[in-house]
Short mmCIF file of C-alpha atoms and ligand atoms in Angstrom, two decimals:
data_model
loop_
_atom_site.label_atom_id
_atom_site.label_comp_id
_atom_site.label_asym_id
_atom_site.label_seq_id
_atom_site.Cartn_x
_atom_site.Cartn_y
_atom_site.Cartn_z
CA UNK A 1 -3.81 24.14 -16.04
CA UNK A 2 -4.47 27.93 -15.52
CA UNK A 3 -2.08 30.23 -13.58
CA UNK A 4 -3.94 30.11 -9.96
CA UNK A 5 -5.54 26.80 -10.32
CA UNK A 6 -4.67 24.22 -7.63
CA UNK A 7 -3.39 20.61 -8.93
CA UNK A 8 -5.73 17.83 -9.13
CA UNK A 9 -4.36 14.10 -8.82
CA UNK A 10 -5.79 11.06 -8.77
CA UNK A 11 -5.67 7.42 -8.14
CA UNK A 12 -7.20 4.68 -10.31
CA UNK A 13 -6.58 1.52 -9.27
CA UNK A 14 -8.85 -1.26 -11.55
CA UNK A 15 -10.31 -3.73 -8.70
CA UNK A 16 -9.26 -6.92 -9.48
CA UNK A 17 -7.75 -8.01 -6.43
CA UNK A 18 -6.08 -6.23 -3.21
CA UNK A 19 -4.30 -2.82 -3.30
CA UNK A 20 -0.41 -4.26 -3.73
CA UNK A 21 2.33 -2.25 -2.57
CA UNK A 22 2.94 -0.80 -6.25
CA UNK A 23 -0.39 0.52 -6.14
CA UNK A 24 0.21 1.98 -2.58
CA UNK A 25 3.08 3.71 -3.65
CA UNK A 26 1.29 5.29 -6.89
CA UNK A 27 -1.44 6.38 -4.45
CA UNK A 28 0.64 7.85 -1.83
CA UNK A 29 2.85 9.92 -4.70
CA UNK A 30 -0.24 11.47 -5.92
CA UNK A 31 -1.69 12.30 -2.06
CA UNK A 32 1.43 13.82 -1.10
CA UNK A 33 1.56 15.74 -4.06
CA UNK A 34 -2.23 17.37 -3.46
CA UNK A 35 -1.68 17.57 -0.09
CA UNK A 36 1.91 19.56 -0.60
CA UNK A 37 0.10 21.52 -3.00
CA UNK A 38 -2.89 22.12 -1.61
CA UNK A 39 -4.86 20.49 -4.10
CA UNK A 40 -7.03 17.98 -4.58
CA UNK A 41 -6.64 13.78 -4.45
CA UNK A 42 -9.12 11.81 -6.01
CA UNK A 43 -10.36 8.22 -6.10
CA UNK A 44 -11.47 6.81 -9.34
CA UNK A 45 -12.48 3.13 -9.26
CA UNK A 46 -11.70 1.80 -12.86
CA UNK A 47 -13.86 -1.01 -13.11
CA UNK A 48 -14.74 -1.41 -17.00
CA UNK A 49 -13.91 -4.85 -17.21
CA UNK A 50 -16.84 -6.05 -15.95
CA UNK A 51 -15.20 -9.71 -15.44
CA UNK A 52 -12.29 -9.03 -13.42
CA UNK A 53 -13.75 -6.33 -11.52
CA UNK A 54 -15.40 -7.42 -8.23
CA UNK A 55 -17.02 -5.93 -5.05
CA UNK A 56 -14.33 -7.31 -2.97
CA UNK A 57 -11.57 -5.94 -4.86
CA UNK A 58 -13.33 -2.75 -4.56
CA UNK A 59 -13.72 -3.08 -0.37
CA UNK A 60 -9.96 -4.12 -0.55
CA UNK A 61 -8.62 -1.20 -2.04
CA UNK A 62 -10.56 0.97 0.05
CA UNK A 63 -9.85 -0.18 3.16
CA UNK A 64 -6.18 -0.46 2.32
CA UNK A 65 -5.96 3.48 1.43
CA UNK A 66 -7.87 4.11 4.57
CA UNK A 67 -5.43 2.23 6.21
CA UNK A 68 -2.57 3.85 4.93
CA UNK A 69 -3.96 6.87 5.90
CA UNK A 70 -4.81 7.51 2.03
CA UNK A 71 -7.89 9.91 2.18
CA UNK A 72 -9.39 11.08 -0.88
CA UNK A 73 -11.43 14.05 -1.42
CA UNK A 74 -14.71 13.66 -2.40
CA UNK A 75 -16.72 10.32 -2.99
CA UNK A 76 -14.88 7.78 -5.21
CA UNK A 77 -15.69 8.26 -8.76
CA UNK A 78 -16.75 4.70 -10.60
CA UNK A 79 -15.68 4.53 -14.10
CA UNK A 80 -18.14 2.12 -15.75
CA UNK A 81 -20.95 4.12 -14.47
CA UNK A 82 -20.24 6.99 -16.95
CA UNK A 83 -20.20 4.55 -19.86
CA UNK A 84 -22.65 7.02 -21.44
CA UNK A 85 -20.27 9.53 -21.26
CA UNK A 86 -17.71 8.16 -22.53
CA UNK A 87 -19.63 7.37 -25.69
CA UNK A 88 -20.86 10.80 -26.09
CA UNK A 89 -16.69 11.55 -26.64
CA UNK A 90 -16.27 9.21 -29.12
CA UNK A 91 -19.64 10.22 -30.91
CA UNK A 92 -17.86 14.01 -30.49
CA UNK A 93 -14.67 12.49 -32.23
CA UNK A 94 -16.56 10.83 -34.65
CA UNK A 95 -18.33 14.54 -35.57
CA UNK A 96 -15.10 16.10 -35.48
CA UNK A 97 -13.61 13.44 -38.34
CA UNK A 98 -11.10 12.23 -35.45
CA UNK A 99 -12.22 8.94 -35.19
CA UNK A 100 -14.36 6.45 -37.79
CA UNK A 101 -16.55 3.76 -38.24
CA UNK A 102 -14.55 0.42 -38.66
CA UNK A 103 -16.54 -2.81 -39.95
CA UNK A 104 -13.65 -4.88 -39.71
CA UNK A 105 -14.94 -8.40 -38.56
CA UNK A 106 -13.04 -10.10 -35.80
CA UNK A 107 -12.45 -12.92 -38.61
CA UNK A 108 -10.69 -10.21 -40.98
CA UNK A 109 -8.47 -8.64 -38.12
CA UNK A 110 -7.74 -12.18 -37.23
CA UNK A 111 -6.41 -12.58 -40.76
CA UNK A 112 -4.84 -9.42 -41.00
CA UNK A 113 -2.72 -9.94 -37.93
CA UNK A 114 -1.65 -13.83 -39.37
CA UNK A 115 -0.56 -12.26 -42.20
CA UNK A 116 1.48 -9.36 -40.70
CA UNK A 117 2.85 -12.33 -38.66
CA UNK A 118 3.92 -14.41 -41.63
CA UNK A 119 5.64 -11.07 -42.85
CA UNK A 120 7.34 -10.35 -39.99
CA UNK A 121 5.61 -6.95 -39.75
CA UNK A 122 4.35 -5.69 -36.37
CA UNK A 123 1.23 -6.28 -35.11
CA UNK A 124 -1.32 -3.43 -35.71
CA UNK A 125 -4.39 -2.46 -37.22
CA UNK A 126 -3.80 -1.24 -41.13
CA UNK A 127 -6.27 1.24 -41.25
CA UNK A 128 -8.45 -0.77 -43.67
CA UNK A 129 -11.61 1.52 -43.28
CA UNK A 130 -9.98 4.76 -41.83
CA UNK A 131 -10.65 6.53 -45.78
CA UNK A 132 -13.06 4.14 -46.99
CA UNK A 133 -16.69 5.31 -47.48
CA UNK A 134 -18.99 3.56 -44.56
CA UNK A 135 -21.52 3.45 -46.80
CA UNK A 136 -19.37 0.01 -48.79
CA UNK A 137 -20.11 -1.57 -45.34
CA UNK A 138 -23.26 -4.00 -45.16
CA UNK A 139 -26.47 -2.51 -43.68
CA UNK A 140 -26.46 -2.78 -40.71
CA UNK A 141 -23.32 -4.05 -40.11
CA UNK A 142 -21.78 -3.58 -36.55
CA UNK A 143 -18.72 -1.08 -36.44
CA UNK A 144 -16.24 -0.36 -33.57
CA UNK A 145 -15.39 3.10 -33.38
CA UNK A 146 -11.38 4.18 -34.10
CA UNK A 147 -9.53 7.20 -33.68
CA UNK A 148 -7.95 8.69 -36.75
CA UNK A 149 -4.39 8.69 -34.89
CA UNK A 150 -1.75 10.89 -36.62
CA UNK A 151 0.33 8.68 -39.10
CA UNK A 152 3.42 10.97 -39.63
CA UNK A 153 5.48 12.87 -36.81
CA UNK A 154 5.91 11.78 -33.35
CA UNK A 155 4.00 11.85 -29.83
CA UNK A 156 6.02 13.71 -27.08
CA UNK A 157 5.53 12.89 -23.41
CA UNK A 158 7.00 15.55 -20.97
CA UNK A 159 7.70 13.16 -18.27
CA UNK A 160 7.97 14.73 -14.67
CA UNK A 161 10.07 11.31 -13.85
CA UNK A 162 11.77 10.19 -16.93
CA UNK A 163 12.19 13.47 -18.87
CA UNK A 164 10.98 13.63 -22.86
CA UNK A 165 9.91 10.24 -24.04
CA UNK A 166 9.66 10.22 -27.72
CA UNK A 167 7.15 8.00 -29.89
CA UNK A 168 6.77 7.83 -33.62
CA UNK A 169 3.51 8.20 -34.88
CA UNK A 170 3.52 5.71 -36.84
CA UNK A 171 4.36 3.10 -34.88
CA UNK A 172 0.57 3.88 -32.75
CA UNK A 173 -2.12 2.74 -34.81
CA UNK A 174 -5.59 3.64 -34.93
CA UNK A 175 -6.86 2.51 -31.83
CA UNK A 176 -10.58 1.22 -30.95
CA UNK A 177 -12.11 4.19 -28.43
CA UNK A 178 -15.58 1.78 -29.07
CA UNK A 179 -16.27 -2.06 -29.57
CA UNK A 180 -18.51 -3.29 -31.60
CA UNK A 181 -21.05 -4.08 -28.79
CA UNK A 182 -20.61 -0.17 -27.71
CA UNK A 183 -19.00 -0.57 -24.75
CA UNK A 184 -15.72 1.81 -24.65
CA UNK A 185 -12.13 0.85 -24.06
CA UNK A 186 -10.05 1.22 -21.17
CA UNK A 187 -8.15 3.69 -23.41
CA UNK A 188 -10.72 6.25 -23.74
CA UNK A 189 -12.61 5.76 -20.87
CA UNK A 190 -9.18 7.20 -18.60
CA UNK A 191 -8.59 10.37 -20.90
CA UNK A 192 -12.31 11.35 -20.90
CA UNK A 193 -12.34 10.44 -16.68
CA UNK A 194 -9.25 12.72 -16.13
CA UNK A 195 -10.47 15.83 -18.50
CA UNK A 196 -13.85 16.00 -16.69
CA UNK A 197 -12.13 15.32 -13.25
CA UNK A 198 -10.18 18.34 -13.86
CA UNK A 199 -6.75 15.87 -13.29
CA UNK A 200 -3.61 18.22 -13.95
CA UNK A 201 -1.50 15.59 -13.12
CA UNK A 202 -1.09 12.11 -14.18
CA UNK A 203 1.13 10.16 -11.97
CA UNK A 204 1.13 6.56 -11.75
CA UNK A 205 3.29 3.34 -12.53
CA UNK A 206 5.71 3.03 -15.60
CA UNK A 207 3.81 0.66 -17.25
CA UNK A 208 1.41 2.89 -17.98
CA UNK A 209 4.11 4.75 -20.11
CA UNK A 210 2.82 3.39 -23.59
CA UNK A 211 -0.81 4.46 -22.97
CA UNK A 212 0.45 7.84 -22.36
CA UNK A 213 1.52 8.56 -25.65
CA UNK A 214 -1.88 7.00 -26.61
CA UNK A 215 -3.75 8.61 -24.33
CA UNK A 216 -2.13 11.86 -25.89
CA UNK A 217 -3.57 11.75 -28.94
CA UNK A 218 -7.53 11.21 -28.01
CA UNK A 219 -7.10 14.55 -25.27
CA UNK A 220 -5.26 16.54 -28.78
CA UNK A 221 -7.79 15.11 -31.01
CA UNK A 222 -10.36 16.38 -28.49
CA UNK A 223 -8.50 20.08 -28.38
CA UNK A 224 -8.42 19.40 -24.50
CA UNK A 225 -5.85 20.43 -22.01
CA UNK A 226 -3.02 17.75 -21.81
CA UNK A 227 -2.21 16.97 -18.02
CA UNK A 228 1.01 16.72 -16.68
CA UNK A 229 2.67 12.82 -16.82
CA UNK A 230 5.07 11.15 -14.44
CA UNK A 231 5.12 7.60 -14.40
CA UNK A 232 6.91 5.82 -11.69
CA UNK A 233 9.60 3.13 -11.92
CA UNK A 234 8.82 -0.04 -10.65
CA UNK A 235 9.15 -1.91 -7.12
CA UNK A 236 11.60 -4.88 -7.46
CA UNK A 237 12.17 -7.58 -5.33
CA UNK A 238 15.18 -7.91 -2.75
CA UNK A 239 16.92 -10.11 -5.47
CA UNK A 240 16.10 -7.38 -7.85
CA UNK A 241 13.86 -9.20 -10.08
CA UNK A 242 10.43 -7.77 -10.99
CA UNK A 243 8.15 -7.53 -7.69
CA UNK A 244 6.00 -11.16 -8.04
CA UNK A 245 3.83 -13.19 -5.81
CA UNK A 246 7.49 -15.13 -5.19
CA UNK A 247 8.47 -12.61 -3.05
CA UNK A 248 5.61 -12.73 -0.47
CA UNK A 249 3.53 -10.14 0.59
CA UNK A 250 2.24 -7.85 -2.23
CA UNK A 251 -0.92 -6.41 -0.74
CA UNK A 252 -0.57 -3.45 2.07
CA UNK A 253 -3.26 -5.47 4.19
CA UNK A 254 -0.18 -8.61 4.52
CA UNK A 255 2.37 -6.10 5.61
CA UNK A 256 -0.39 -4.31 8.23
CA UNK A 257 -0.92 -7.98 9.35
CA UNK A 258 2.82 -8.89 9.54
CA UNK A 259 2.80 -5.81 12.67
CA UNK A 260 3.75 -2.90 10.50
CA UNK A 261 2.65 0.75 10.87
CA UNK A 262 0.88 2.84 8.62
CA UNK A 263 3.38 5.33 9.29
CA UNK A 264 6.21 2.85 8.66
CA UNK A 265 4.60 2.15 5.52
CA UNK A 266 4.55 5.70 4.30
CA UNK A 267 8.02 6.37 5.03
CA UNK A 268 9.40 3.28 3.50
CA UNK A 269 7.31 3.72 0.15
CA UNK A 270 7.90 6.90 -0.42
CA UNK A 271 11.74 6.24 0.14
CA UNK A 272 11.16 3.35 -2.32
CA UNK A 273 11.81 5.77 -5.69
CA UNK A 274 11.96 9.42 -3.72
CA UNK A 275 14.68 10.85 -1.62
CA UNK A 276 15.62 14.53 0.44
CA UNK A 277 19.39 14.16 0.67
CA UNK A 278 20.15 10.99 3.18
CA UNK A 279 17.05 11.43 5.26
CA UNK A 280 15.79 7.39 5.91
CA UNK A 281 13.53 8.90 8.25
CA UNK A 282 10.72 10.99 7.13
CA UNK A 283 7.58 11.62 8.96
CA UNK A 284 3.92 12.01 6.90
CA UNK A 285 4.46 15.61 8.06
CA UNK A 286 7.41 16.45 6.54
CA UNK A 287 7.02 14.04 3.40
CA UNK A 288 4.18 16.12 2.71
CA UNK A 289 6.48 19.74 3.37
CA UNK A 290 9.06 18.35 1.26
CA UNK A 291 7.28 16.43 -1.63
CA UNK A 292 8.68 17.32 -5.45
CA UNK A 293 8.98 15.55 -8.62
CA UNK A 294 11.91 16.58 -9.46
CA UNK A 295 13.66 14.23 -6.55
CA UNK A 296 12.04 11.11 -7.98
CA UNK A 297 14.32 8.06 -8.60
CA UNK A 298 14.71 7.35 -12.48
CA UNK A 299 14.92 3.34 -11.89
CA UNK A 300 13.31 0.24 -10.31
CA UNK A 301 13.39 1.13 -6.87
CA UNK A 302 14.45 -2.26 -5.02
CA UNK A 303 12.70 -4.11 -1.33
CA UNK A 304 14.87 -4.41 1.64
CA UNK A 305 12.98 -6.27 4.47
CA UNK A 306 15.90 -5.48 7.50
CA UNK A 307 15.37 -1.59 6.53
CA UNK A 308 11.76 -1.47 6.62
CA UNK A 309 11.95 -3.73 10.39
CA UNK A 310 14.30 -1.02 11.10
CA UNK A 311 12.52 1.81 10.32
CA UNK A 312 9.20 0.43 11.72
CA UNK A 313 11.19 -0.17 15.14
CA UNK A 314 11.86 3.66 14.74
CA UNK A 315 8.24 4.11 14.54
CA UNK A 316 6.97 1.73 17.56
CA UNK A 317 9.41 3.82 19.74
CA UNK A 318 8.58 7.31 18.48
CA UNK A 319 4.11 6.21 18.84
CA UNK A 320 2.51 7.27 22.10
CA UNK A 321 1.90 4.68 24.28
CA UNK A 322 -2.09 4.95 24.18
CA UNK A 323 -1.92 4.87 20.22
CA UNK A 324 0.28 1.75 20.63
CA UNK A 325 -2.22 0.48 22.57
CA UNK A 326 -5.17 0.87 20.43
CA UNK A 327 -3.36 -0.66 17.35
CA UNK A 328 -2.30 -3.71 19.45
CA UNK A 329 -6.46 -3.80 20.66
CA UNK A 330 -7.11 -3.07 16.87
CA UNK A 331 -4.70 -5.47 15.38
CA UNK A 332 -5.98 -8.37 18.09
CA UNK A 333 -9.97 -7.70 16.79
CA UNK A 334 -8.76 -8.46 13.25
CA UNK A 335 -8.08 -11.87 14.01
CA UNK A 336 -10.58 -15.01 13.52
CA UNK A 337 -12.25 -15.26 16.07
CA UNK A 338 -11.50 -11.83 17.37
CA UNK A 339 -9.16 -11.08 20.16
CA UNK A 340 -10.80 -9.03 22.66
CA UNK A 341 -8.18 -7.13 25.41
CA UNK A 342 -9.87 -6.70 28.81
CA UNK A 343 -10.07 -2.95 30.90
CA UNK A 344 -7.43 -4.77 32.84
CA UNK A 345 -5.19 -6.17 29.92
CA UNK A 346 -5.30 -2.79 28.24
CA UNK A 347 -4.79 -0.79 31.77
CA UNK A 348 -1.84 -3.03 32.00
CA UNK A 349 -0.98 -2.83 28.36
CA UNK A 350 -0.42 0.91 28.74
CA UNK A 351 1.74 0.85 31.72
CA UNK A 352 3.92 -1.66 30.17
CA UNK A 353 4.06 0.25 26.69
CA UNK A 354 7.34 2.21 27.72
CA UNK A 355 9.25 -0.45 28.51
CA UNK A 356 7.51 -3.12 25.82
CA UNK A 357 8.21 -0.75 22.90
CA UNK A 358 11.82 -0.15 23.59
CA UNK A 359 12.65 -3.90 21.83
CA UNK A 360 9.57 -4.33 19.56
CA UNK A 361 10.34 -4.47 15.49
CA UNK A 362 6.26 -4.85 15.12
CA UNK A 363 2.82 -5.37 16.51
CA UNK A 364 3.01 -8.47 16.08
CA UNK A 365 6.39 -8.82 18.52
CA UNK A 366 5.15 -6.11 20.95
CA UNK A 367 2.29 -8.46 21.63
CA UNK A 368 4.08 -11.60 22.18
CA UNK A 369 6.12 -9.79 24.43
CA UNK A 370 2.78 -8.36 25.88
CA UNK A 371 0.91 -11.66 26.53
CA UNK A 372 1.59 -12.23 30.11
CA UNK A 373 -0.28 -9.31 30.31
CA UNK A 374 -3.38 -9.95 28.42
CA UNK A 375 -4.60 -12.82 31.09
CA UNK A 376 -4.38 -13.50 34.62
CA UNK A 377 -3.29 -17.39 35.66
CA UNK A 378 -0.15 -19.22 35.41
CA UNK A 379 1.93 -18.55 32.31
CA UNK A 380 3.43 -21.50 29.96
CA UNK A 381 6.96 -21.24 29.40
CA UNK A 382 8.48 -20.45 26.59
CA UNK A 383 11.84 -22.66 25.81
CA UNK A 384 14.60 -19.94 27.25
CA UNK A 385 12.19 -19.90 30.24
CA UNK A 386 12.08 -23.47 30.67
CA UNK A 387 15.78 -23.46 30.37
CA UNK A 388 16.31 -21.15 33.50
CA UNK A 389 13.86 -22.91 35.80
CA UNK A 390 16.54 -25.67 36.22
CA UNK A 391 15.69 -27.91 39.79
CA UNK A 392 18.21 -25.62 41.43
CA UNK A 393 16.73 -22.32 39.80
CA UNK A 394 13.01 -23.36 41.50
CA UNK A 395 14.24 -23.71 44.94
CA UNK A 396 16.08 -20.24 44.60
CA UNK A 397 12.73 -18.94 43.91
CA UNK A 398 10.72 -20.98 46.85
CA UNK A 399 13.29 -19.63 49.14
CA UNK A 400 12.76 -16.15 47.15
CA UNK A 401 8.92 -16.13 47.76
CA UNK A 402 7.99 -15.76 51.26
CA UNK A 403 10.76 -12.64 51.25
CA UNK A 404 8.67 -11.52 48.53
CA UNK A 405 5.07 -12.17 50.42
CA UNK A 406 6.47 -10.36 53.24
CA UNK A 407 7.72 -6.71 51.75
CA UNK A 408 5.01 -4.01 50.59
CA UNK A 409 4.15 -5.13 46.95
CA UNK A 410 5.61 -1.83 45.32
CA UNK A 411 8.57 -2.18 42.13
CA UNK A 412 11.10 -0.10 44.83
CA UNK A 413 10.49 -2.24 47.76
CA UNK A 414 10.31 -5.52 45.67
CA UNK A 415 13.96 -4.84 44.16
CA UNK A 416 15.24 -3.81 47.56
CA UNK A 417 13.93 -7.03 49.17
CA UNK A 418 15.26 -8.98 46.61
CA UNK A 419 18.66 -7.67 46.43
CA UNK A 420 18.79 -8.04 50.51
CA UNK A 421 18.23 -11.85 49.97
CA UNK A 422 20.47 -12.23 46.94
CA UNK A 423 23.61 -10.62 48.95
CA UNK A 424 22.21 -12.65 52.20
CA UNK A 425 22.09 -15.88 50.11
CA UNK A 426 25.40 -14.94 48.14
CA UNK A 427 23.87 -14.98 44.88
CA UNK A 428 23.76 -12.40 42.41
CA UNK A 429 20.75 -10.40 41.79
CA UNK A 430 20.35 -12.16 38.56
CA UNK A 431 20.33 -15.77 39.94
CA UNK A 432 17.42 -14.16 42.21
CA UNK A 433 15.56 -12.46 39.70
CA UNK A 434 15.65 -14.68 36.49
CA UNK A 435 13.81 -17.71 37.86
CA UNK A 436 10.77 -14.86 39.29
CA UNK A 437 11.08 -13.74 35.37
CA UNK A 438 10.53 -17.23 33.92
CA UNK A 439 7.75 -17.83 36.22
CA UNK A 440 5.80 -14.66 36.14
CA UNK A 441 6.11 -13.82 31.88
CA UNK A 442 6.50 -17.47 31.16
CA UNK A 443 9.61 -15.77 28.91
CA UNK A 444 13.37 -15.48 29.00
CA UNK A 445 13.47 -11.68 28.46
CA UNK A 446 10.56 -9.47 29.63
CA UNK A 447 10.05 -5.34 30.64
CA UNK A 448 11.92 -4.43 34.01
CA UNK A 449 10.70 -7.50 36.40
CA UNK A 450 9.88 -5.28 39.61
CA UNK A 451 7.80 -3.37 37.22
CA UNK A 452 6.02 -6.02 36.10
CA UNK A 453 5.55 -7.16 39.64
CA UNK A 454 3.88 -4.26 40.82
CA UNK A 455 1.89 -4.20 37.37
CA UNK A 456 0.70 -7.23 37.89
CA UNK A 457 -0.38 -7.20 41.76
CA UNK A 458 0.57 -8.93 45.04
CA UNK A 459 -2.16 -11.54 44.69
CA UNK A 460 -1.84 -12.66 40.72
CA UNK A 461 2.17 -12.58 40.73
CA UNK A 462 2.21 -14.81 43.66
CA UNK A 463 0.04 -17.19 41.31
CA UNK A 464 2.21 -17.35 38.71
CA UNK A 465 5.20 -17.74 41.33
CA UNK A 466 4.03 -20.20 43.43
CA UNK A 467 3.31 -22.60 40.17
CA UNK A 468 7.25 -22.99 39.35
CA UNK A 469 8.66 -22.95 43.12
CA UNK A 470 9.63 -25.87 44.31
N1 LIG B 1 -6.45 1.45 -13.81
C1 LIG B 1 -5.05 1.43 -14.08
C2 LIG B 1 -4.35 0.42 -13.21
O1 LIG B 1 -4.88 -0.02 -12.23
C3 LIG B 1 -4.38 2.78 -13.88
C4 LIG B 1 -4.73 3.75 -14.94
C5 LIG B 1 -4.08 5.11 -14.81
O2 LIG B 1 -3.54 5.41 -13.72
O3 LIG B 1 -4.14 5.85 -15.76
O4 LIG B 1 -3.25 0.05 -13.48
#
């Protein structure tokens, strides 16, 4: 990277299934980073394997960094449409004497490796043709195409994350850059991608570590500029084992559906391996002010359910009401068959929000706790509701309900009216109110009742209030 020039970053997920959480986290390290810097995020789609690749993986992904509020610059780059180019590199290396023709037949590697096997010896390729003349080979004999890796010394990786990582030479044999059949390896394919991309830094998950040192030695064997690496510890599970299908939701598109906010999601995964002192809470805006790589966590970062509820209750409160709102109308479309709010539902919806949002954890809670808003007619009761309209609690409320039907239908004179009978009756306000509650939410708990009331209107509370009097 030159003095002045602005950091490039990337994210290259291969799509063969949804964008997990792992992923998430990769891309969201590498947007914050560009957009800190003021430099550039880009989308590569790595889909050489043409068999595990697939259209829908591909739609997944994309959606799920839209959704997380991911946006990459540019169009997405696909990898196995520059095929051609990545062949032209290994034709270069093969100019340069940095790679070589290998005739090796599958049947004689197969061999080779039983042997080193029987010996005990690791597994790698012995460099059978790297100084033999090609012309010993058959005509016409199909070749794969191997870089001449360096046999003596070691590979360095300067690690933003995990500091020097040290790899001996000759423990990285001389790796195939193109099969037989021509097409190129993953190997090659993501060194050549990030030179002409202009990537200055490679971030992404530890498991990549290995190829790095790898990946080292085609970009010095091509004299290119070698990109900054930092490769990210992995996401356990809460019990601390590696993060599996075991453990539930792995995709970003299961936690949006389990009522979670993009915002929420940003906040927990970047707290999931980064940290600013004891700050839990950290806002896109400020994750973006404060964003480093020398605060990254060194080990497996570790998923706590309660603290991510938590922190997504933070969020609910802190959203404006009409954004609320148009997740909750957003959230309900998603479902099959859609969900679609009325003008009145979501005119309701809004007034509500204050009150509503004060208790939810997620979406999905802020509309249950919504519902009796969503339709006019009498409600169903939930069980603490059905508990409270006891015989005696229904003819508190018929001898509530022509007080009611008599007093200006506002949430002021509706309390006052109510609290006149309750001390005229010698009950408590709460023997008054709570069988109105059941009756008009269909739910134990619910927003401030006279609220609701005068949400609702004279003519559809009365509804709902005549169906449990008696
Ligand atoms: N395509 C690789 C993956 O999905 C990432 C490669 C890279 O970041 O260099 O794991």
């Amino acid at each position: 990277m030159t003095e002045n020039a602005k950091p490039v970053l990337r994210f290259a997920p291969s799509p063969t299934g949804m964008l997990h959480i792992g992923g998430a986290r990769t891309a969201l390290f590498n947007w914050l980073y560009a957009r800190h810097s003021g430099g550039k995020f880009l989308l590569r789609i790595e889909d050489t394997d043409r068999e595990r690749s697939t259209p829908q993986a591909v739609a997944a992904i994309l959606n799920g960094m839209r959704w997380m509020g991911l946006d990459w610059d540019g169009d997405e780059i696909y990898q196995f449409a520059r095929a051609a180019r990545h062949r032209e590199v290994a034709e270069q290396l093969l100019a340069k004497g940095r790679a070589y023709r290998c005739y090796a037949t599958p049947e004689e590697l197969t061999e080779m490796r039983e042997a080193q096997k029987r010996e005990s010896k690791p597994l790698r390729y012995d460099g059978r043709w790297r100084n033999r003349d090609p012309k010993e080979a058959p005509p016409g004999a199909p070749f794969a195409v191997r870089l001449k890796a360096e046999d003596s010394g070691e590979t360095i990786v300067h690690d933003l994350v995990l500091g020097d990582v040290r790899f001996a030479n000759d423990t990285l044999d001389d790796m195939v850059l193109l099969r037989s059949d021509g097409t190129p390896t993953y190997m090659l394919a993501v060194v050549v991608d990030d030179h002409d991309m202009g990537v200055t830094h490679v971030i992404r998950g530890a498991d990549h570590l290995n190829n790095a040192a790898r990946q080292l030695q085609i970009i010095t064997a091509m004299g290119w500029p070698i990109p900054a690496y930092g490769h990210l510890p992995l996401i356990n599970g809460p019990d601390g084992a590696k993060l599996s299908k075991r453990h539930g939701a792995l995709a970003v598109e299961a936690y949006r559906d389990m009522g979670y906010l993009s915002e929420t999601m940003r906040n927990y995964l970047l707290r999931l391996g980064w940290s600013h002192g004891d700050e839990e809470i950290i806002s896109t805006a400020q994750a973006i002010e404060w964003f480093n790589f020398e605060s990254m966590g060194k080990s497996a970062a570790r998923m706590d359910f309660k603290k991510l509820d938590n922190l997504n209750g933070h969020y609910i409160r802190s959203t404006s009401d009409d954004v609320l709102v148009a997740e909750i109308t957003a959230f309900l479309e998603r479902q099959t068959p859609p969900r679609i709010l009325s003008d009145k539902a979501r005119r309701r919806l809004l007034t509500a929000m204050p009150a509503l949002k004060e208790r939810a954890k997620t979406v999905v809670e802020l509309i249950q706790s919504a519902e009796f808003l969503f339709t006019d007619g009498i409600r169903d009761l939930d069980e603490a509701a059905a508990k409270l309209l006891t015989p005696e609690a229904r003819a508190t409320l018929t001898a509530t309900l022509p007080v009611l039907e008599a007093t200006d239908w506002s949430g002021a004179a509706l309390e006052a009216a109510a609290r006149a009978h309750a001390e005229a009756t010698g009950l408590k306000l709460g023997q008054v109110a709570q069988p109105l509650r059941a009756a008009l939410t269909g739910k134990g708990i619910s927003p401030p009742l006279f609220e609701m009331l005068a949400l609702l209107g004279r003519e559809e509370s009365l509804v709902r209030l005549r169906a449990y009097a008696g």
